[in-house]
Short mmCIF file of C-alpha atoms in Angstrom, two decimals:
data_model
loop_
_atom_site.label_atom_id
_atom_site.label_comp_id
_atom_site.label_asym_id
_atom_site.label_seq_id
_atom_site.Cartn_x
_atom_site.Cartn_y
_atom_site.Cartn_z
CA MET A 1 65.70 -140.48 -185.37
CA THR A 2 67.63 -142.73 -188.13
CA LEU A 3 70.93 -145.08 -187.82
CA LEU A 4 73.62 -144.64 -190.39
CA THR A 5 76.84 -146.43 -190.73
CA VAL A 6 79.44 -144.87 -192.69
CA GLN A 7 83.26 -145.53 -193.34
CA GLY A 8 86.04 -142.94 -193.21
CA ARG A 9 89.18 -143.17 -195.24
CA ALA A 10 92.06 -140.73 -194.89
CA THR A 11 95.40 -141.42 -196.77
CA GLN A 12 99.10 -139.37 -196.58
CA HIS A 13 102.25 -139.95 -198.77
CA HIS A 14 105.68 -138.87 -197.44
CA PRO A 15 108.98 -139.29 -199.17
CA ALA A 16 111.15 -142.38 -197.74
CA GLU A 17 113.83 -141.50 -195.28
CA ARG A 18 115.12 -144.64 -194.42
CA GLY A 19 116.69 -147.14 -197.28
CA THR A 20 118.07 -150.74 -195.81
CA LEU A 21 120.15 -152.24 -198.40
CA ARG A 22 119.84 -156.54 -197.95
CA LEU A 23 122.86 -158.31 -199.17
CA GLN A 24 123.63 -161.81 -199.12
CA VAL A 25 127.02 -163.88 -199.33
CA LYS A 26 126.51 -167.08 -201.21
CA LEU A 27 129.36 -169.10 -202.40
CA VAL A 28 129.59 -172.50 -203.78
CA GLY A 29 132.77 -174.95 -204.06
CA ALA A 30 134.52 -178.46 -203.73
CA ASP A 31 136.16 -177.46 -200.53
CA ARG A 32 134.69 -177.21 -197.40
CA SER A 33 137.20 -175.09 -195.87
CA ALA A 34 137.68 -173.15 -198.63
CA VAL A 35 134.43 -172.29 -198.99
CA LEU A 36 133.75 -171.22 -195.50
CA ASP A 37 137.06 -169.33 -195.29
CA GLN A 38 135.92 -167.16 -198.18
CA ALA A 39 132.45 -166.70 -197.35
CA THR A 40 133.48 -165.46 -193.78
CA GLY A 41 136.15 -163.41 -195.20
CA LEU A 42 133.70 -161.74 -197.31
CA HIS A 43 130.93 -161.46 -195.04
CA GLY A 44 133.42 -159.55 -192.32
CA ARG A 45 134.88 -157.33 -195.09
CA LEU A 46 131.00 -156.36 -195.66
CA VAL A 47 130.25 -156.42 -192.03
CA ALA A 48 133.29 -153.56 -191.24
CA GLN A 49 132.03 -151.41 -194.39
CA ALA A 50 128.58 -151.62 -192.12
CA ARG A 51 130.51 -150.32 -189.04
CA SER A 52 131.76 -147.62 -191.06
CA PHE A 53 128.52 -146.48 -192.48
CA ALA A 54 127.06 -146.57 -188.97
CA GLN A 55 129.76 -144.39 -187.62
CA ASP A 56 129.72 -141.59 -190.06
CA GLY A 57 126.63 -140.84 -189.61
CA SER A 58 125.32 -142.61 -193.34
CA ALA A 59 123.23 -145.32 -191.77
CA THR A 60 121.54 -145.63 -188.53
CA TRP A 61 121.22 -149.69 -187.91
CA TRP A 62 122.85 -152.96 -189.31
CA GLY A 63 122.71 -156.67 -188.46
CA SER A 64 123.20 -159.69 -189.63
CA GLU A 65 121.26 -162.74 -188.67
CA SER A 66 121.34 -166.36 -190.53
CA VAL A 67 124.51 -168.26 -191.61
CA VAL A 68 124.17 -171.28 -193.48
CA ALA A 69 126.44 -173.56 -194.37
CA TRP A 70 125.53 -177.40 -196.24
CA SER A 71 126.89 -180.03 -198.54
CA PHE A 72 124.76 -181.39 -201.58
CA VAL A 73 125.43 -183.44 -204.42
CA GLN A 74 125.95 -182.31 -208.35
CA TRP A 75 126.07 -184.55 -211.58
CA VAL A 76 128.58 -183.17 -213.31
CA LYS A 77 130.72 -184.33 -216.80
CA PRO A 78 134.31 -183.95 -216.72
CA HIS A 79 134.24 -183.63 -220.59
CA PRO A 80 131.53 -183.96 -223.09
CA ASP A 81 132.02 -187.40 -223.79
CA GLN A 82 132.59 -188.96 -220.72
CA GLU A 83 129.56 -189.86 -218.64
CA GLN A 84 128.30 -187.76 -215.61
CA VAL A 85 130.05 -188.66 -212.40
CA ARG A 86 128.79 -187.67 -208.97
CA VAL A 87 130.55 -184.91 -206.80
CA THR A 88 129.72 -183.46 -203.58
CA ARG A 89 130.13 -179.31 -203.13
CA PHE A 90 129.95 -177.27 -200.68
CA ARG A 91 127.59 -173.62 -200.30
CA ALA A 92 127.97 -171.16 -197.60
CA GLY A 93 126.93 -167.77 -196.78
CA ALA A 94 125.19 -164.99 -194.26
CA ASP A 95 123.23 -162.17 -194.61
CA LEU A 96 123.45 -158.50 -193.99
CA ARG A 97 121.07 -155.36 -193.57
CA VAL A 98 122.40 -151.81 -193.56
CA LYS A 99 119.61 -149.31 -192.89
CA PHE A 100 120.97 -145.64 -194.63
CA ARG A 101 119.64 -141.97 -193.94
CA ASP A 102 122.10 -141.51 -196.82
CA PHE A 103 120.54 -142.85 -200.03
CA GLY A 104 123.65 -141.71 -202.04
CA ALA A 105 125.66 -143.87 -199.89
CA LEU A 106 123.45 -146.69 -200.07
CA SER A 107 123.11 -146.36 -204.06
CA ARG A 108 127.30 -146.03 -203.92
CA TRP A 109 127.71 -149.35 -201.95
CA ALA A 110 125.36 -151.07 -203.85
CA ALA A 111 127.32 -150.40 -206.75
CA ASP A 112 130.56 -151.47 -205.23
CA ALA A 113 129.26 -154.73 -203.26
CA ALA A 114 127.13 -156.28 -206.67
CA THR A 115 130.81 -156.24 -208.27
CA LEU A 116 132.12 -158.80 -205.64
CA HIS A 117 131.93 -162.56 -206.21
CA GLY A 118 129.81 -164.07 -203.54
CA VAL A 119 127.54 -161.26 -202.99
CA GLU A 120 124.03 -160.77 -204.22
CA ILE A 121 121.86 -157.81 -203.70
CA ALA A 122 118.48 -158.54 -202.24
CA GLY A 123 116.84 -155.52 -202.53
CA VAL A 124 115.98 -152.20 -200.63
CA ASP A 125 113.39 -151.91 -198.17
CA TRP A 126 112.37 -148.31 -197.84
CA ALA A 127 110.46 -146.63 -194.60
CA LEU A 128 110.16 -143.40 -192.73
CA THR A 129 111.84 -143.14 -189.54
CA GLN A 130 109.65 -144.95 -186.54
CA ALA A 131 109.12 -141.25 -185.23
CA ARG A 132 107.39 -139.61 -188.16
CA ARG A 133 105.59 -143.17 -189.26
CA ASP A 134 103.81 -142.99 -185.70
CA ALA A 135 103.18 -139.30 -185.99
CA VAL A 136 101.97 -139.78 -189.57
CA VAL A 137 99.25 -142.47 -188.12
CA ARG A 138 98.43 -140.41 -185.74
CA GLU A 139 97.04 -138.03 -188.36
CA VAL A 140 95.64 -140.43 -190.77
CA ARG A 141 93.51 -141.94 -187.96
CA THR A 142 92.24 -138.53 -186.84
CA ALA A 143 91.40 -137.88 -190.54
CA ALA A 144 89.09 -141.11 -191.09
CA THR A 145 87.45 -140.29 -188.02
CA GLN A 146 86.69 -136.69 -189.04
CA ASP A 147 86.03 -138.33 -192.55
CA ALA A 148 83.39 -140.55 -191.30
CA VAL A 149 81.65 -137.53 -189.16
CA GLU A 150 81.20 -135.65 -192.13
CA ARG A 151 80.19 -138.36 -194.05
CA ALA A 152 77.61 -138.90 -191.40
CA ARG A 153 76.53 -135.15 -191.23
CA ALA A 154 76.23 -135.26 -194.72
CA TYR A 155 73.67 -137.99 -195.10
CA ALA A 156 71.78 -136.59 -192.20
CA THR A 157 71.44 -133.28 -193.80
CA ALA A 158 70.14 -135.03 -197.16
CA LEU A 159 67.85 -136.73 -194.40
CA GLY A 160 66.19 -133.53 -193.25
CA HIS A 161 68.13 -133.84 -189.65
CA ASP A 162 70.32 -131.71 -188.19
CA ASP A 163 72.96 -133.44 -186.87
CA VAL A 164 74.56 -136.70 -185.68
CA HIS A 165 75.97 -138.14 -182.46
CA ALA A 166 78.10 -141.14 -182.66
CA VAL A 167 77.20 -144.38 -181.22
CA ALA A 168 80.16 -146.47 -182.33
CA LEU A 169 83.36 -146.67 -184.21
CA TYR A 170 85.48 -149.47 -185.35
CA GLU A 171 88.63 -149.80 -186.86
CA GLN A 172 89.04 -152.12 -190.39
CA GLY A 173 87.83 -155.12 -189.59
CA LEU A 174 86.83 -155.16 -185.96
CA ARG A 175 83.45 -154.43 -186.47
CA PRO A 176 81.56 -157.47 -185.15
CA HIS A 177 79.93 -160.23 -187.21
CA VAL A 178 81.41 -158.68 -190.63
CA GLY A 179 84.35 -159.99 -192.43
CA GLY A 180 88.36 -159.32 -191.05
CA GLY A 181 89.24 -157.10 -194.58
CA ASP A 182 91.97 -155.22 -194.35
CA GLN A 183 94.13 -153.98 -191.74
CA ALA A 184 92.77 -150.61 -190.12
CA VAL A 185 96.10 -148.73 -190.80
CA THR A 186 98.56 -149.42 -193.60
CA VAL A 187 102.03 -148.32 -194.31
CA GLY A 188 103.50 -149.20 -197.58
CA LEU A 189 105.39 -148.25 -200.96
CA ARG A 190 102.55 -146.74 -203.11
CA GLY A 191 102.28 -143.54 -205.01
CA ALA A 192 103.88 -140.92 -206.90
CA ALA A 193 107.93 -141.80 -207.00
CA ALA A 194 110.33 -139.34 -205.04
CA GLY A 195 114.15 -140.17 -204.45
CA SER A 196 117.87 -139.28 -205.08
CA SER A 197 120.31 -139.84 -207.96
CA ALA A 198 123.92 -141.22 -207.40
CA GLY A 199 124.98 -140.28 -210.94
CA SER A 200 127.52 -142.40 -212.26
CA THR A 201 128.79 -143.85 -209.04
CA GLY A 202 126.24 -145.81 -208.40
CA PHE A 203 122.50 -147.00 -209.03
CA GLU A 204 119.97 -144.30 -209.77
CA MET A 205 117.40 -145.06 -207.24
CA ARG A 206 114.14 -143.36 -206.88
CA PRO A 207 111.85 -144.91 -204.33
CA GLU A 208 108.19 -144.56 -204.29
CA ASP A 209 106.60 -142.45 -201.68
CA ILE A 210 105.56 -144.00 -198.42
CA GLU A 211 101.61 -144.42 -198.06
CA VAL A 212 100.06 -144.19 -195.10
CA ALA A 213 96.40 -144.83 -194.86
CA ALA A 214 93.99 -145.42 -192.18
CA SER A 215 89.60 -146.77 -192.40
CA VAL A 216 87.36 -146.77 -189.90
CA THR A 217 83.29 -147.60 -190.02
CA ALA A 218 81.11 -145.75 -187.46
CA ASP A 219 77.68 -145.69 -186.51
CA PHE A 220 75.57 -142.74 -185.94
CA GLU A 221 72.45 -141.62 -184.83
CA THR A 222 70.61 -138.49 -186.39
CA LEU A 223 69.39 -135.47 -184.26
#
């Protein structure tokens, strides 16, 4: 009987199904009330549009969680030949995130929002739906385990044994007395590009496929 320790891996790639556009409203000015009014008005306008996307089905969710407002000191020259003077200025802003299923609507809105003074496009987070993600994670976990079994059987055959049986199975990072390493299951943007184009009415976006990967280590005894 021989003890075999092997690693099993599995990876799948799937086109993104959701894109979460992250916007930030950032305005600066000399008058506190004016800056706050402009920021709240602009943010309210964007929120109304986000609600509209959710209502017509282009988006599945929207949220706004943070608001900022503060004053700061800035030294400026009123005129090139004058000394700097101390000026108090004010900044206000808020965030907004909208999760789209319609990538064409996402790209068009990003292009429209980018033209507004005080709006910054912070980025887009691409993902699978939760149901799809959960299903794929189950599949890659199963495939990683099967890969470990196949590896162990190949080694056993090479050593002249008939088969193997499992003694222990560990997700990545959970084997005792071994460093943590990477996560057992990873979901991220890696692999071939796939996406949609919005043409001349918006940004052309080609999100990378979502990579879902699983890794296990397992101990087997030969039979």
